Coordinates of C-alpha atoms in Angstrom, one line a residue:
M252 CA 63.5 186.5 15.6
S253 CA 63.7 182.8 15.1
T254 CA 64.7 180.2 17.6
H255 CA 65.9 176.7 17.0
H256 CA 66.7 173.9 19.4
T257 CA 69.7 171.7 19.6
H258 CA 70.9 168.8 21.7
A259 CA 74.3 168.7 20.0
R260 CA 76.3 168.2 23.2
S261 CA 74.5 165.0 24.3
T262 CA 71.7 162.6 23.5
L263 CA 70.0 164.2 26.5
P264 CA 67.6 165.9 27.0
V265 CA 65.0 164.0 25.1
A266 CA 62.3 166.1 23.3
G267 CA 59.7 167.3 25.7
E268 CA 61.7 166.9 28.8
D269 CA 62.8 170.5 29.1
H270 CA 63.7 170.3 32.8
A271 CA 66.2 173.1 32.4
R272 CA 67.0 175.3 29.4
L273 CA 69.6 177.7 28.1
T274 CA 68.5 180.5 25.8
I275 CA 71.5 181.8 23.8
D276 CA 71.1 185.2 22.2
L277 CA 73.3 185.1 19.1
S278 CA 72.5 188.7 18.3
A279 CA 73.9 189.7 21.6
L280 CA 77.0 187.5 20.9
A281 CA 77.6 189.3 17.6
D282 CA 77.0 192.7 19.1
N283 CA 79.5 191.9 21.9
W284 CA 82.2 191.0 19.3
R285 CA 81.6 194.2 17.4
A286 CA 81.8 196.2 20.6
M287 CA 85.2 194.7 21.4
A288 CA 86.3 195.2 17.8
R289 CA 85.5 198.9 18.2
R290 CA 87.4 199.1 21.5
S291 CA 90.4 197.4 19.8
G292 CA 90.8 200.3 17.5
A293 CA 93.3 199.6 14.7
A294 CA 94.0 196.1 15.9
R295 CA 92.3 193.1 14.4
T296 CA 90.0 191.3 16.7
A297 CA 89.9 187.6 17.2
A298 CA 87.4 185.4 19.1
V299 CA 88.3 182.9 21.7
L300 CA 86.3 179.6 21.4
K301 CA 87.8 177.5 24.1
A302 CA 85.8 174.9 26.0
D303 CA 82.9 174.6 23.5
A304 CA 82.8 178.4 23.2
Y305 CA 82.7 179.0 26.9
G306 CA 79.9 176.4 27.2
I307 CA 77.4 177.8 24.7
G308 CA 78.3 175.6 21.7
L309 CA 81.2 175.8 19.3
E310 CA 79.5 175.7 15.9
P311 CA 76.8 178.4 16.5
A312 CA 79.2 180.7 18.2
A313 CA 81.9 180.3 15.5
R314 CA 79.4 181.0 12.7
T315 CA 78.1 184.1 14.6
F316 CA 81.5 185.6 15.1
H317 CA 82.5 184.9 11.5
L318 CA 79.3 186.6 10.3
A319 CA 80.1 189.6 12.5
G320 CA 83.6 189.8 10.9
A321 CA 86.0 187.7 12.9
R322 CA 88.7 185.9 10.9
D323 CA 91.1 184.9 13.7
F324 CA 90.1 182.3 16.3
F325 CA 91.8 180.9 19.4
V326 CA 91.1 177.4 20.9
A327 CA 92.9 175.5 23.7
T328 CA 93.5 172.1 22.1
P329 CA 94.1 170.7 18.6
A330 CA 90.9 168.7 18.9
E331 CA 89.0 171.9 19.5
G332 CA 90.8 173.3 16.4
A333 CA 89.8 170.3 14.3
A334 CA 86.2 170.7 15.3
L335 CA 86.3 174.4 14.5
R336 CA 87.9 173.8 11.1
A337 CA 84.9 171.7 10.1
T338 CA 82.7 174.7 10.7
L339 CA 84.9 177.4 9.3
P340 CA 87.2 176.2 6.5
D341 CA 88.8 179.6 5.6
V342 CA 89.9 181.2 8.9
R343 CA 93.1 181.2 10.9
I344 CA 92.9 179.0 14.0
Y345 CA 95.5 179.3 16.8
V346 CA 96.0 176.5 19.3
L347 CA 97.0 177.9 22.7
S348 CA 98.3 174.6 24.2
G349 CA 100.9 174.4 21.5
M350 CA 102.3 171.3 19.7
W351 CA 103.6 168.2 21.4
A352 CA 104.9 164.8 20.1
G353 CA 102.0 162.9 18.6
S354 CA 99.8 165.9 17.9
E355 CA 101.7 167.1 14.7
R356 CA 99.3 165.3 12.3
L357 CA 96.3 167.3 13.6
F358 CA 98.0 170.6 13.1
F359 CA 98.9 169.8 9.5
E360 CA 95.7 168.0 8.5
F361 CA 93.5 170.8 9.8
D362 CA 95.7 173.7 9.1
L363 CA 96.1 174.8 12.8
V364 CA 98.7 177.3 14.0
P365 CA 100.5 176.1 17.2
V366 CA 101.3 178.6 19.9
I367 CA 104.8 177.3 20.8
A368 CA 105.2 177.6 24.6
S369 CA 108.5 175.9 25.5
E370 CA 111.9 174.8 24.2
E371 CA 110.5 171.2 24.1
Q372 CA 107.6 172.3 21.9
L373 CA 109.9 174.3 19.7
A374 CA 112.0 171.1 19.2
V375 CA 108.8 169.1 18.3
F376 CA 107.7 171.8 15.8
M377 CA 111.2 172.1 14.2
A378 CA 111.3 168.3 13.8
A379 CA 107.9 168.3 12.2
V380 CA 108.8 171.0 9.6
S381 CA 112.3 169.7 8.9
D382 CA 111.2 168.2 5.6
G383 CA 110.8 171.7 4.3
R384 CA 107.1 171.9 5.2
D385 CA 106.1 175.5 5.4
H386 CA 103.8 175.9 8.4
P387 CA 103.1 179.0 10.5
C388 CA 103.6 179.1 14.3
V389 CA 103.2 181.7 17.1
L390 CA 105.8 182.1 19.8
H391 CA 104.4 182.4 23.4
V392 CA 106.5 184.6 25.6
D393 CA 105.9 184.6 29.4
T394 CA 105.9 188.2 30.7
G395 CA 104.7 187.5 34.2
M396 CA 102.0 184.9 34.3
S397 CA 104.4 182.0 35.0
R398 CA 102.1 179.6 33.2
L399 CA 103.0 178.8 29.6
G400 CA 105.7 180.5 27.4
L401 CA 109.4 181.1 27.0
R402 CA 111.0 183.5 29.4
V403 CA 111.6 186.9 27.9
E404 CA 115.4 186.4 28.0
D405 CA 115.1 183.1 26.2
A406 CA 112.9 184.6 23.6
L407 CA 115.4 187.4 23.1
A408 CA 118.3 184.9 22.8
L409 CA 116.2 183.0 20.2
A410 CA 115.6 186.2 18.2
G411 CA 119.3 187.0 18.2
D412 CA 120.5 183.5 17.4
V413 CA 122.2 183.6 14.0
A414 CA 122.2 179.8 13.9
R415 CA 118.4 179.8 14.3
P416 CA 116.9 177.8 11.4
A417 CA 115.4 179.9 8.7
S418 CA 112.4 177.7 8.8
F419 CA 111.6 179.0 12.3
S420 CA 109.9 182.2 11.5
P421 CA 106.9 182.8 13.9
I422 CA 104.1 184.9 12.4
M423 CA 103.2 186.4 15.7
L424 CA 104.3 186.8 19.4
L425 CA 101.8 186.2 22.1
S426 CA 101.7 186.8 25.8
H427 CA 99.0 186.8 28.4
L428 CA 98.1 189.4 31.1
A429 CA 97.8 188.1 34.6
C430 CA 96.1 191.0 36.3
A431 CA 94.2 193.0 33.6
D432 CA 90.9 192.6 35.5
D433 CA 92.5 195.0 38.0
P434 CA 93.5 198.0 35.9
S435 CA 95.6 199.6 38.6
H436 CA 97.8 196.5 39.2
P437 CA 101.4 197.4 38.6
L438 CA 102.1 194.0 36.9
N439 CA 100.1 195.2 33.9
R440 CA 102.6 197.9 32.9
Q441 CA 105.5 195.5 33.7
Q442 CA 104.2 192.9 31.4
L443 CA 103.5 195.5 28.7
Q444 CA 107.2 196.7 28.9
R445 CA 108.6 193.1 28.8
F446 CA 106.4 192.2 25.9
R447 CA 107.4 195.3 23.9
T448 CA 111.1 194.3 24.4
A449 CA 110.4 190.9 22.9
V450 CA 108.3 192.3 20.0
D451 CA 111.0 194.8 19.1
A452 CA 113.6 192.0 19.0
F453 CA 111.6 190.0 16.5
D454 CA 111.1 193.1 14.3
G455 CA 107.9 193.6 12.4
I456 CA 105.8 190.5 13.2
D457 CA 102.3 190.6 14.6
A458 CA 101.8 190.6 18.3
T459 CA 98.9 189.9 20.7
L460 CA 98.7 190.6 24.4
A461 CA 95.2 191.8 25.2
N462 CA 92.5 189.4 26.4
S463 CA 89.0 190.9 27.2
A464 CA 90.3 192.8 30.2
G465 CA 93.4 193.8 28.4
I466 CA 91.4 195.5 25.7
F467 CA 89.8 197.7 28.3
L468 CA 93.3 198.8 29.4
G469 CA 93.6 200.9 26.3
E470 CA 95.5 201.2 23.0
D471 CA 99.0 200.6 24.4
Y472 CA 97.9 197.0 25.0
H473 CA 96.3 196.2 21.7
F474 CA 99.3 195.7 19.4
T475 CA 98.1 194.1 16.1
L476 CA 95.6 191.5 17.3
T477 CA 93.3 191.4 20.4
R478 CA 91.7 188.2 21.6
P479 CA 88.5 188.7 23.7
G480 CA 87.0 185.8 25.4
I481 CA 84.6 186.2 28.4
S482 CA 83.4 189.6 27.3
L483 CA 82.0 188.1 24.1
Y484 CA 79.8 185.8 26.1
G485 CA 78.4 188.5 28.3
G486 CA 80.8 188.1 31.2
A487 CA 82.4 190.8 33.2
A488 CA 86.0 191.3 32.3
V489 CA 87.0 194.1 34.7
N490 CA 86.5 194.0 38.4
D491 CA 84.3 196.5 40.3
V492 CA 83.0 198.4 37.3
P493 CA 79.6 198.1 35.5
N494 CA 79.7 195.3 32.9
P495 CA 79.0 197.0 29.5
M496 CA 78.5 193.7 27.6
K497 CA 75.1 192.3 26.6
P498 CA 73.9 189.1 28.4
V499 CA 74.2 186.2 26.0
V500 CA 73.1 183.2 28.1
T501 CA 69.9 182.9 30.1
A502 CA 69.7 179.7 32.2
E503 CA 66.4 178.6 33.6
A504 CA 65.0 175.6 35.5
R505 CA 61.6 174.1 35.8
I506 CA 59.8 174.3 39.1
L507 CA 58.9 170.7 40.0
Q508 CA 57.0 171.3 43.2
V509 CA 55.8 174.2 45.4
R510 CA 55.5 173.1 49.0
E511 CA 54.9 174.6 52.4
A512 CA 57.2 174.3 55.5
K513 CA 56.4 175.3 59.0
A514 CA 58.5 177.5 61.3
G515 CA 61.2 175.4 62.9
E516 CA 61.4 173.0 60.0
S517 CA 64.5 172.8 57.7
V518 CA 65.3 172.2 54.1
S519 CA 67.9 170.1 52.2
Y520 CA 71.0 168.3 53.3
G521 CA 72.5 169.2 56.6
A522 CA 69.4 171.1 57.8
T523 CA 71.5 174.3 57.4
T524 CA 68.4 176.4 56.8
V525 CA 65.9 176.3 59.6
F526 CA 62.8 178.4 59.0
S527 CA 61.8 181.2 61.3
R528 CA 58.4 181.5 59.7
G529 CA 56.0 179.5 57.6
T530 CA 57.8 179.3 54.2
R531 CA 56.8 178.4 50.6
I532 CA 59.5 176.5 48.8
A533 CA 59.9 176.2 45.0
V534 CA 61.9 173.1 44.2
A535 CA 63.8 173.7 40.9
A536 CA 65.1 171.0 38.6
V537 CA 68.7 172.0 38.5
G538 CA 71.7 171.2 40.6
Y539 CA 75.5 170.8 40.7
A540 CA 75.3 168.1 38.0
D541 CA 74.1 170.9 35.7
G542 CA 76.9 173.2 36.7
Y543 CA 74.7 175.1 39.2
M544 CA 77.4 174.6 41.8
R545 CA 77.0 173.6 45.4
A546 CA 79.0 176.7 46.5
L547 CA 76.0 178.8 45.4
S548 CA 74.4 177.6 48.7
G549 CA 76.5 180.3 50.5
S550 CA 77.3 179.8 54.1
G551 CA 75.2 176.6 54.2
V552 CA 78.2 174.8 52.7
P553 CA 80.6 173.3 55.2
L554 CA 84.0 175.0 55.6
R555 CA 82.3 178.3 54.7
K556 CA 81.4 179.5 58.2
T557 CA 81.2 183.2 57.5
N558 CA 77.9 184.7 56.8
I559 CA 78.0 184.4 53.0
P560 CA 74.6 184.8 51.3
G561 CA 73.7 182.3 48.6
A562 CA 72.6 183.0 45.1
S563 CA 69.2 184.2 44.1
G564 CA 66.9 183.5 41.1
V565 CA 64.2 185.6 39.3
L566 CA 60.7 184.3 39.2
H567 CA 57.8 186.2 37.7
G568 CA 60.0 189.4 37.7
R569 CA 60.8 189.1 41.4
T570 CA 64.2 188.1 43.0
V571 CA 63.9 185.1 45.3
P572 CA 66.7 183.7 47.5
L573 CA 68.2 180.2 47.2
I574 CA 67.7 178.3 50.5
G575 CA 69.5 175.3 51.8
R576 CA 72.1 173.4 50.0
V577 CA 72.2 172.9 46.2
T578 CA 72.0 169.2 45.5
M579 CA 72.9 167.1 42.5
D580 CA 69.6 167.6 40.6
L581 CA 67.5 170.0 42.7
T582 CA 67.7 173.5 44.3
H583 CA 65.3 175.2 46.6
F584 CA 64.1 178.8 46.5
D585 CA 62.1 180.8 49.0
V586 CA 58.9 182.1 47.2
T587 CA 57.0 183.1 50.4
D588 CA 57.0 186.8 49.5
L589 CA 55.4 186.2 46.0
P590 CA 51.6 186.3 45.9
E591 CA 50.1 183.1 47.0
G592 CA 49.2 180.9 44.0
S593 CA 51.4 182.8 41.7
V594 CA 54.1 180.1 41.6
R595 CA 53.1 176.8 40.1
A596 CA 54.8 173.6 39.2
G597 CA 55.9 173.9 35.6
D598 CA 57.0 177.5 35.9
F599 CA 60.6 178.4 35.0
I600 CA 62.9 180.3 37.3
E601 CA 65.8 182.3 35.9
L602 CA 69.2 181.2 37.4
F603 CA 71.2 183.9 35.5
G604 CA 70.9 185.9 32.4
R605 CA 68.8 188.8 31.3
S606 CA 67.3 189.6 34.7
M607 CA 70.0 188.1 37.0
P608 CA 73.6 189.1 36.0
I609 CA 75.8 186.1 35.7
E610 CA 78.6 187.9 37.5
D611 CA 76.4 188.4 40.6
V612 CA 75.5 184.7 40.7
A613 CA 79.2 183.8 40.3
R614 CA 80.2 186.1 43.1
A615 CA 77.6 184.5 45.4
G616 CA 79.4 181.2 44.8
G617 CA 82.8 182.6 45.4
T618 CA 83.8 182.0 41.8
I619 CA 83.8 183.8 38.4
D620 CA 81.4 183.8 35.5
Y621 CA 83.9 181.8 33.4
E622 CA 83.5 178.8 35.7
L623 CA 79.7 179.0 35.6
L624 CA 79.5 179.1 31.8
T625 CA 82.1 176.4 31.2
S626 CA 80.6 174.1 33.8
L627 CA 77.1 174.0 32.2
G628 CA 76.0 170.3 32.0
S629 CA 74.5 168.4 29.2
R630 CA 70.9 168.3 30.5
Y631 CA 69.9 171.8 29.4
E632 CA 67.8 172.1 26.3
R633 CA 69.6 174.7 24.3
R634 CA 67.6 177.3 22.4
Y635 CA 69.5 179.6 20.0
E636 CA 67.9 182.9 19.1
A637 CA 69.1 183.6 15.6
V638 CA 71.0 186.8 14.7
K639 CA 68.5 189.5 13.7
K640 CA 68.7 190.4 10.1

């Protein structure tokens, strides 16, 4: 297995600094895509590459998915689509935010497919193709998310409009599930029924409804294309069940100092943790500027007065609790219960990854693994473990 380093997202960190690092397992990334493709049955399986591929790096993620077999990709913005086109010249790229006035050139120049989300966007698209330009689009239908998309009744009216220009012929219908992470939620079936109504009205075009969690809902939700996102990156798609995906990202931080505190002393801002015993503290070089968010401090954060435990890390194979408040650049861990002398400055503590599930860390911060991944700062040294041959 080979490993290479990149600092593509920033001029930082400089070589040798290595204050915090991300190890990104591209074999696990490829395996996760193949697993979701198998779960998708007869449907084609896309890959969602929004937000710099959920924080892990657009180019290496895109190449890995393409090597695994993906040929359809979703991004949020045309700028993301343009960056992806430079990496993958021969795939289909869908832009979820749609087309607006001033963005048309990017769509045509980089062969991006807009996901049309409103009557206003439809007007912009129709004006852009009025010169006879043949360009594909997808129609977004809102079936219950109340975010983007035409209402179902408006989509049905459009489908039945005999005056509809022949040049408006979407290649696919798209909708998004609001509650798929809760398989028993009644809105899932309601959205499915509404989407089927719209798909039937457009007669014979492709359709995509299932995100990662939607794929786990089963074949009824798969239609002709599925579009997994968080599951590909090792995140948990469905609530309260074991996560079957392989961890992709392991985040670690260097221990800068190991220090002793006496009973009665406190640590970090606000003195929210006061020690009841003599305590050994490992001070790690990571903080909320690196996306290791302040909320991971647990009940030590003001306005969170309930007894919420903070996050933990893994050091020398042992779980150690976060103590005090996470600060901009530094976080403290209690290593008292590890053998004396076993923790030294220069050691690395795992924040999440192979030994500490990312969903557990996110839960400790009152958030979701999506937010942890997409908040990763630019100061990590990124190490990509190449796909095993």
